[in-house]
Amino acid sequence: MKMMGRTGKIIVSAILAFALAVPVISVPVSAADEATDEIQEMENSADSWRFSEGELNEDADETIFRENGEGTPLTEVDCFGGCTLAWSKLNGVFYNNKGDVIQGAYRKGMDVSRWQKDIDWAKVKSSSDIDFVILRCGYGNDKTAYDDSKFIRNATACEQYGIPYGVYLYSYADSVSDARSEARHTIRLLQGRKLSYPVYYDLEDKVVKKQGRTNIIRFAREYCTMIEDAGYDAGIYASLTWFNKYLNDSSLDGYSKWVAQWNSTCTYGKPFRLWQCTSNGSVAGVSGRVDINFDFSKGSGTATAPSLTKYITTDNLNYRTGPGTKYARKGTYKKGTTLYVSKITNNWGLLPNGYYVYMKYMKKADTSVSASTGKSYKVKTTDNLNYRTGPGTKYARKGTYKKGKTLTIVSTKNGWGKTSSGYYVYLKYTKRI
């Protein structure tokens, strides 16, 4: 670098002196700038089991989604068909990430917000197995700045392509007045919209959690009451922990429940409509990962599921493309794997995924079951009643339902009823309602 001459130094000094002598003029921040800052602050403050300081937690369901019931990480052979069938529908039947039939699931859906950016809805309609969508309409109090920036686009597209949808609003309520404002926020955005699913109140943020159980229940009741008064079906979205710890009040039983439990099954003990099973789904037309949900409302689907018989493999067992050893072997199921057989030909069983297994190495685990539970019904317990992992006292007891508890029975066997949570109860101590 060249050294500066004496004249140059004098000029620079003069410029600096002039600049220091000129008073600093304060430029006012515009209302638009303030609104932008406020939006950013709200988005950045989201803090819950799935958000950390406004950022989606990419690994939030890593532990549950990738581990079996014993806490051991899943390997590829643990997943049905090498995990390629996880959360998929085949021959009218939905499967979880372990290859088990999701009993009672009628429809598969997803929930989206601005985090999914610009969705190719034509591709969702034509190339995916998504039957319904829950859209985020906004978050927080009734300010246009807090509307989800993709809601209008997403709702318009769902209506255009005939995709059934509902909505949810992410809550930051710390008072009843906030809950009311959040309800007004939602209702404002629903004007002129054609919803097929309920309006869900998303309760998960730590701001809400700090208010305690009693207040959380008050917020939920206030929001849902206003939504129903406006003519919409109201519901609550929360994690399994929140439902069991903060939302376990009978005054909320009349609202639709959307349970987030990133696991192979949903173990919530009360009736629920939607189950959010993973945040790590993949859908044609959506860039990146997306939440996957299943609808258990018997009036919401049209699929007719085949009759299946449940078996357990008695040894490691190959599965093939046809009913015989001359057909190509595609893989091996471990000993003890649960499989469902729809038809048996020459001692070879046809699985819903189209592959065949040799029945000599299978034992029947149960009587014929239906992958659909269109004949579900409600009962009320007539005494304190244990619930177990299977239909009999030899199965592990997982807990006790109190006398007077309402349960949804999805199937029965030898006097035992399977509940919508997947556990079994002895029907002698229940009364049908």
Coordinates of C-alpha atoms in Angstrom, one line a residue:
M1 CA 0.0 0.0 0.0
K2 CA 1.3 3.5 -0.9
M3 CA 2.0 5.9 2.0
M4 CA -0.3 8.9 2.1
G5 CA 1.3 12.3 1.5
R6 CA 1.0 15.3 3.8
T7 CA -1.7 16.9 1.6
G8 CA -3.8 13.8 1.6
K9 CA -3.6 13.6 5.4
I10 CA -4.9 17.2 5.6
I11 CA -7.8 16.5 3.2
V12 CA -8.8 13.3 5.2
S13 CA -8.6 15.2 8.5
A14 CA -10.9 17.9 7.1
I15 CA -13.4 15.4 5.9
L16 CA -13.4 13.7 9.3
A17 CA -13.8 17.0 11.1
F18 CA -16.8 17.9 8.9
A19 CA -18.4 14.6 9.4
L20 CA -18.1 14.8 13.2
A21 CA -19.5 18.3 13.2
V22 CA -22.7 17.3 11.3
P23 CA -25.4 16.2 13.7
V24 CA -26.7 12.6 13.4
I25 CA -30.2 12.5 11.9
S26 CA -32.4 9.7 13.4
V27 CA -34.3 7.8 10.7
P28 CA -37.7 6.6 12.0
V29 CA -38.5 2.9 11.7
S30 CA -41.5 2.3 9.5
A31 CA -44.6 0.4 10.6
A32 CA -43.8 -2.2 8.0
D33 CA -40.3 -2.7 9.5
E34 CA -41.8 -3.0 13.0
A35 CA -44.3 -5.6 11.8
T36 CA -41.5 -7.6 10.0
D37 CA -39.4 -7.5 13.2
E38 CA -42.5 -8.7 15.3
I39 CA -43.2 -11.6 12.9
Q40 CA -39.6 -12.7 13.1
E41 CA -39.6 -12.4 16.8
M42 CA -42.7 -14.5 17.1
E43 CA -41.4 -17.2 14.7
N44 CA -38.0 -17.2 16.4
S45 CA -39.6 -17.7 19.9
A46 CA -41.4 -20.9 19.1
D47 CA -40.1 -23.3 21.8
S48 CA -41.6 -26.7 22.4
W49 CA -40.9 -30.4 22.0
R50 CA -40.7 -29.9 18.2
F51 CA -39.3 -26.4 18.0
S52 CA -36.2 -25.0 19.6
E53 CA -35.9 -21.2 19.5
G54 CA -38.0 -21.0 16.3
E55 CA -36.2 -23.7 14.5
L56 CA -37.8 -27.0 13.6
N57 CA -36.1 -29.8 15.5
E58 CA -35.0 -32.2 12.8
D59 CA -34.2 -34.9 15.3
A60 CA -37.2 -34.6 17.5
D61 CA -38.6 -38.0 16.7
E62 CA -35.2 -39.7 15.9
T63 CA -35.2 -41.7 19.1
I64 CA -38.8 -43.1 18.9
F65 CA -39.0 -43.4 15.2
R66 CA -35.8 -45.3 14.9
E67 CA -36.0 -47.5 17.9
N68 CA -38.2 -50.5 18.7
G69 CA -40.2 -51.0 21.9
E70 CA -37.1 -52.1 23.8
G71 CA -35.2 -49.0 23.0
T72 CA -32.9 -50.8 20.5
P73 CA -32.2 -49.0 17.3
L74 CA -34.1 -50.5 14.3
T75 CA -32.1 -52.1 11.6
E76 CA -33.3 -52.4 8.0
V77 CA -34.5 -55.9 8.4
D78 CA -36.7 -54.8 11.4
C79 CA -38.7 -52.6 9.0
F80 CA -41.4 -54.2 6.9
G81 CA -40.0 -54.7 3.4
G82 CA -36.8 -52.9 4.3
C83 CA -38.8 -49.8 5.5
T84 CA -40.0 -49.1 2.0
L85 CA -43.6 -49.8 3.1
A86 CA -43.4 -47.6 6.3
W87 CA -46.6 -45.6 6.7
S88 CA -47.9 -46.8 3.3
K89 CA -51.2 -48.2 2.0
L90 CA -51.3 -51.5 0.2
N91 CA -54.5 -53.4 -0.9
G92 CA -56.6 -51.1 1.2
V93 CA -54.5 -51.6 4.4
F94 CA -52.2 -49.0 6.1
Y95 CA -48.9 -50.2 7.7
N96 CA -46.7 -48.7 10.3
N97 CA -42.9 -48.5 10.2
K98 CA -42.6 -52.1 11.6
G99 CA -44.9 -53.7 9.1
D100 CA -47.9 -54.1 11.4
V101 CA -51.4 -53.1 10.2
I102 CA -52.5 -49.8 11.7
Q103 CA -55.9 -51.0 13.0
G104 CA -58.7 -48.6 12.4
A105 CA -56.8 -46.2 10.1
Y106 CA -59.1 -45.0 7.3
R107 CA -57.2 -42.2 5.7
K108 CA -53.6 -41.0 5.4
G109 CA -52.8 -37.3 5.6
M110 CA -50.2 -34.7 6.2
D111 CA -50.0 -31.3 8.0
V112 CA -48.2 -28.4 6.4
S113 CA -47.3 -24.7 6.9
R114 CA -45.0 -22.1 5.5
W115 CA -42.1 -24.4 6.5
Q116 CA -42.9 -26.6 3.5
K117 CA -42.6 -23.6 1.2
D118 CA -44.4 -23.7 -2.2
I119 CA -46.1 -27.2 -2.5
D120 CA -46.9 -28.7 -5.9
W121 CA -50.5 -29.5 -5.1
A122 CA -51.2 -30.9 -8.5
K123 CA -48.5 -33.6 -7.8
V124 CA -49.9 -34.2 -4.3
K125 CA -53.3 -34.9 -5.8
S126 CA -52.1 -37.0 -8.7
S127 CA -48.9 -38.8 -7.4
S128 CA -49.2 -39.2 -3.7
D129 CA -51.3 -41.4 -1.3
I130 CA -52.4 -38.3 0.8
D131 CA -56.2 -38.3 1.4
F132 CA -56.4 -35.2 3.6
V133 CA -54.4 -32.2 4.8
I134 CA -54.3 -30.1 8.0
L135 CA -53.0 -26.6 7.2
R136 CA -51.5 -24.1 9.6
C137 CA -53.6 -20.9 9.3
G138 CA -51.5 -18.8 11.6
Y139 CA -50.0 -18.4 15.1
G140 CA -50.7 -16.2 18.1
N141 CA -53.1 -13.3 18.5
D142 CA -55.4 -11.8 15.9
K143 CA -52.9 -9.9 13.8
T144 CA -52.5 -10.2 10.0
A145 CA -48.8 -10.3 10.6
Y146 CA -49.3 -13.6 12.4
D147 CA -51.1 -15.3 9.5
D148 CA -49.3 -18.2 8.0
S149 CA -47.8 -16.8 4.8
K150 CA -48.7 -19.9 2.8
F151 CA -52.2 -20.5 4.2
I152 CA -54.2 -18.7 1.5
R153 CA -52.2 -20.4 -1.3
N154 CA -52.5 -23.8 0.4
A155 CA -56.2 -23.6 1.2
T156 CA -57.1 -22.3 -2.3
A157 CA -55.1 -25.2 -3.9
C158 CA -56.8 -27.8 -1.6
E159 CA -60.2 -26.5 -2.7
Q160 CA -59.1 -26.4 -6.3
Y161 CA -57.9 -30.0 -6.4
G162 CA -60.7 -31.4 -4.1
I163 CA -58.3 -32.3 -1.3
P164 CA -60.2 -32.5 2.1
Y165 CA -58.6 -30.2 4.7
G166 CA -58.8 -28.7 8.1
V167 CA -56.7 -26.1 9.9
Y168 CA -54.7 -25.5 13.0
L169 CA -53.4 -22.4 14.9
Y170 CA -50.2 -22.5 16.9
S171 CA -50.9 -21.0 20.3
Y172 CA -48.8 -18.6 22.4
A173 CA -51.6 -17.9 24.9
D174 CA -50.7 -16.9 28.4
S175 CA -54.2 -15.7 29.3
V176 CA -57.8 -16.3 28.5
S177 CA -57.9 -13.1 26.5
D178 CA -55.1 -14.4 24.4
A179 CA -57.0 -17.6 23.7
R180 CA -60.0 -15.5 22.6
S181 CA -57.8 -13.5 20.3
E182 CA -56.4 -16.6 18.8
A183 CA -59.9 -17.9 18.2
R184 CA -60.8 -14.7 16.5
H185 CA -57.6 -15.0 14.4
T186 CA -58.6 -18.4 13.2
I187 CA -62.2 -17.4 12.5
R188 CA -61.1 -14.4 10.5
L189 CA -59.0 -16.6 8.2
L190 CA -61.8 -19.2 7.7
Q191 CA -64.3 -16.8 6.2
G192 CA -65.5 -18.3 2.9
R193 CA -63.4 -21.5 3.3
K194 CA -64.8 -25.0 2.8
L195 CA -63.4 -27.2 5.6
S196 CA -63.8 -31.0 5.7
Y197 CA -61.9 -31.5 8.9
P198 CA -61.9 -29.8 12.3
V199 CA -60.2 -26.6 13.5
Y200 CA -57.4 -27.7 15.8
Y201 CA -55.8 -25.6 18.7
D202 CA -52.1 -26.4 18.7
L203 CA -51.0 -26.5 22.3
E204 CA -47.3 -27.2 22.7
D205 CA -45.3 -24.0 23.2
K206 CA -43.4 -23.5 26.5
V207 CA -45.1 -20.1 26.9
V208 CA -48.4 -22.0 27.2
K209 CA -46.8 -24.7 29.3
K210 CA -45.7 -22.2 31.9
Q211 CA -49.3 -21.3 32.6
G212 CA -50.0 -24.7 34.2
R213 CA -52.6 -27.4 33.8
T214 CA -55.6 -25.4 35.1
N215 CA -55.0 -22.5 32.8
I216 CA -54.2 -24.6 29.8
I217 CA -57.6 -26.4 30.1
R218 CA -59.3 -23.0 30.4
F219 CA -57.5 -21.7 27.2
A220 CA -58.5 -24.8 25.3
R221 CA -62.1 -24.6 26.4
E222 CA -62.4 -20.9 25.5
Y223 CA -60.8 -21.4 22.1
C224 CA -62.9 -24.4 21.2
T225 CA -66.1 -22.9 22.4
M226 CA -65.6 -19.8 20.2
I227 CA -64.7 -22.0 17.2
E228 CA -67.8 -24.1 17.6
D229 CA -70.0 -21.0 18.2
A230 CA -68.7 -19.8 14.8
G231 CA -70.1 -23.0 13.2
Y232 CA -66.9 -25.1 12.9
D233 CA -65.9 -28.4 14.5
A234 CA -63.2 -27.8 17.1
G235 CA -60.3 -30.0 18.2
I236 CA -57.0 -30.0 20.1
Y237 CA -53.6 -30.9 18.9
A238 CA -50.9 -31.9 21.4
S239 CA -48.3 -34.5 22.2
L240 CA -49.2 -37.7 24.1
T241 CA -47.5 -36.2 27.2
W242 CA -49.5 -33.0 27.0
F243 CA -52.8 -34.9 26.6
N244 CA -52.0 -37.1 29.6
K245 CA -50.5 -34.4 31.8
Y246 CA -52.1 -31.0 30.9
L247 CA -55.3 -31.8 28.9
N248 CA -56.6 -34.8 30.9
D249 CA -60.0 -33.2 31.8
S250 CA -63.4 -34.6 31.0
S251 CA -64.6 -31.1 29.9
L252 CA -62.4 -31.5 26.8
D253 CA -63.6 -35.0 25.9
G254 CA -66.2 -33.7 23.4
Y255 CA -63.6 -32.1 21.2
S256 CA -61.7 -33.9 18.4
K257 CA -58.3 -35.1 19.5
W258 CA -55.2 -35.0 17.3
V259 CA -52.4 -36.9 19.1
A260 CA -48.7 -36.4 18.2
Q261 CA -46.9 -39.6 19.2
W262 CA -43.9 -40.4 16.9
N263 CA -44.0 -44.1 17.4
S264 CA -45.2 -47.3 15.7
T265 CA -48.5 -47.1 17.5
C266 CA -50.6 -44.5 19.3
T267 CA -51.1 -45.4 22.9
Y268 CA -53.4 -42.6 24.0
G269 CA -56.1 -44.0 26.2
K270 CA -59.1 -41.8 25.2
P271 CA -60.9 -41.7 21.8
F272 CA -59.0 -39.7 19.2
R273 CA -59.5 -38.9 15.5
L274 CA -56.0 -38.1 14.2
W275 CA -52.6 -39.6 15.0
Q276 CA -49.4 -37.8 13.9
C277 CA -47.0 -40.7 13.7
T278 CA -43.9 -39.1 12.3
S279 CA -42.3 -35.9 11.2
N280 CA -40.0 -37.7 8.9
G281 CA -42.4 -38.4 6.0
S282 CA -42.0 -38.0 2.3
V283 CA -44.8 -36.9 0.0
A284 CA -44.7 -36.3 -3.8
G285 CA -45.0 -32.6 -4.4
V286 CA -43.5 -31.5 -1.0
S287 CA -39.9 -30.6 -0.8
G288 CA -38.2 -32.2 2.3
R289 CA -39.7 -34.0 5.3
V290 CA -43.3 -33.6 6.3
D291 CA -45.5 -34.8 9.2
I292 CA -47.6 -37.9 8.4
N293 CA -51.0 -38.4 10.0
F294 CA -53.8 -41.1 10.1
D295 CA -57.5 -40.5 10.4
F296 CA -59.4 -43.0 12.6
S297 CA -62.9 -41.5 12.1
K298 CA -65.0 -44.3 10.7
G299 CA -67.0 -41.9 8.6
S300 CA -64.0 -40.3 6.9
G301 CA -62.8 -43.0 4.5
T302 CA -64.1 -45.2 1.7
A303 CA -61.5 -47.9 1.5
T304 CA -62.6 -51.5 1.9
A305 CA -59.9 -53.5 3.7
P306 CA -59.5 -57.3 3.0
S307 CA -59.9 -59.9 5.7
L308 CA -56.5 -60.9 7.0
T309 CA -55.2 -63.6 9.3
K310 CA -52.3 -62.8 11.7
Y311 CA -49.3 -65.1 11.9
I312 CA -45.9 -65.2 13.6
T313 CA -42.8 -66.6 11.9
T314 CA -41.4 -69.6 13.7
D315 CA -38.0 -69.3 12.0
N316 CA -36.1 -66.9 9.8
L317 CA -38.3 -67.0 6.6
N318 CA -37.7 -66.0 3.0
Y319 CA -40.3 -64.0 1.2
R320 CA -40.6 -64.5 -2.6
T321 CA -42.3 -63.0 -5.7
G322 CA -44.5 -66.1 -6.1
P323 CA -45.9 -69.2 -4.4
G324 CA -42.8 -71.5 -4.7
T325 CA -39.1 -71.7 -4.4
K326 CA -38.7 -71.2 -8.2
Y327 CA -39.7 -67.6 -7.7
A328 CA -37.2 -64.9 -6.8
R329 CA -36.3 -64.4 -3.1
K330 CA -36.6 -60.8 -2.2
G331 CA -35.6 -60.9 1.4
T332 CA -35.9 -62.6 4.8
Y333 CA -38.2 -62.0 7.8
K334 CA -36.7 -62.7 11.2
K335 CA -38.1 -65.3 13.5
G336 CA -40.9 -63.9 15.6
T337 CA -42.0 -61.4 12.9
T338 CA -45.8 -60.7 12.8
L339 CA -47.2 -61.1 9.3
Y340 CA -50.7 -60.9 7.9
V341 CA -51.9 -63.4 5.2
S342 CA -54.8 -62.7 2.9
K343 CA -54.8 -66.0 0.9
I344 CA -53.0 -69.4 1.0
T345 CA -52.2 -71.2 -2.2
N346 CA -50.5 -74.7 -2.1
N347 CA -49.2 -73.9 1.4
W348 CA -47.8 -70.5 0.4
G349 CA -49.3 -67.4 2.0
L350 CA -49.9 -64.2 0.1
L351 CA -49.0 -61.1 2.1
P352 CA -50.7 -57.7 1.4
N353 CA -47.4 -56.4 0.0
G354 CA -47.7 -59.0 -2.8
Y355 CA -44.9 -61.3 -1.6
Y356 CA -45.3 -65.0 -0.6
V357 CA -44.1 -67.0 2.4
Y358 CA -44.0 -70.7 3.1
M359 CA -46.7 -71.4 5.7
K360 CA -44.8 -74.4 7.2
Y361 CA -42.7 -71.8 9.2
M362 CA -45.7 -69.8 10.4
K363 CA -48.0 -70.2 13.3
K364 CA -51.4 -68.5 13.6
A365 CA -51.3 -65.7 16.2
D366 CA -54.9 -64.8 16.2
T367 CA -58.3 -65.5 14.6
S368 CA -59.2 -63.7 11.4
V369 CA -59.0 -60.0 11.9
S370 CA -60.1 -57.1 9.8
A371 CA -57.7 -54.3 8.9
S372 CA -60.6 -51.9 9.1
T373 CA -62.7 -51.3 12.2
G374 CA -65.9 -50.0 10.8
K375 CA -67.9 -51.7 13.6
S376 CA -66.1 -49.8 16.5
Y377 CA -68.3 -48.8 19.4
K378 CA -68.0 -47.1 22.7
V379 CA -68.2 -48.6 26.2
K380 CA -68.0 -47.2 29.8
T381 CA -66.1 -49.1 32.5
T382 CA -68.3 -50.3 35.3
D383 CA -65.3 -50.8 37.7
N384 CA -61.6 -49.9 37.8
L385 CA -60.3 -52.0 34.9
N386 CA -56.8 -53.1 33.9
Y387 CA -55.7 -52.7 30.3
R388 CA -53.2 -55.2 28.8
T389 CA -51.0 -55.8 25.7
G390 CA -53.2 -58.7 24.5
P391 CA -56.6 -60.4 25.0
G392 CA -56.0 -62.2 28.2
T393 CA -54.5 -62.1 31.7
K394 CA -51.3 -63.7 30.5
Y395 CA -50.5 -60.5 28.7
A396 CA -48.7 -57.7 30.5
R397 CA -50.8 -55.2 32.4
K398 CA -49.9 -51.6 31.3
G399 CA -52.2 -49.7 33.6
T400 CA -55.7 -49.3 35.0
Y401 CA -58.7 -47.3 33.7
K402 CA -60.9 -45.7 36.4
K403 CA -64.6 -46.7 36.8
G404 CA -66.7 -44.6 34.4
K405 CA -64.1 -44.1 31.7
T406 CA -65.3 -44.1 28.1
L407 CA -63.4 -46.3 25.7
T408 CA -63.7 -47.0 22.0
I409 CA -63.6 -50.8 21.2
V410 CA -62.3 -51.5 17.7
S411 CA -62.4 -55.4 17.8
T412 CA -63.2 -58.2 20.1
K413 CA -61.8 -61.7 20.9
N414 CA -62.9 -64.2 23.5
G415 CA -64.6 -61.6 25.7
W416 CA -61.8 -59.1 25.4
G417 CA -62.0 -55.8 23.6
K418 CA -59.2 -54.0 21.8
T419 CA -59.4 -50.3 22.4
S420 CA -58.5 -47.5 20.0
S421 CA -55.2 -47.1 21.9
G422 CA -54.2 -50.7 21.0
Y423 CA -54.6 -52.2 24.5
Y424 CA -57.1 -54.8 25.6
V425 CA -59.7 -54.7 28.3
Y426 CA -62.0 -57.5 29.7
L427 CA -65.5 -56.5 28.4
K428 CA -67.3 -58.1 31.4
Y429 CA -66.5 -54.9 33.3
T430 CA -67.8 -52.5 30.7
K431 CA -71.2 -51.3 29.5
R432 CA -71.9 -50.5 25.9
I433 CA -73.1 -46.9 25.4

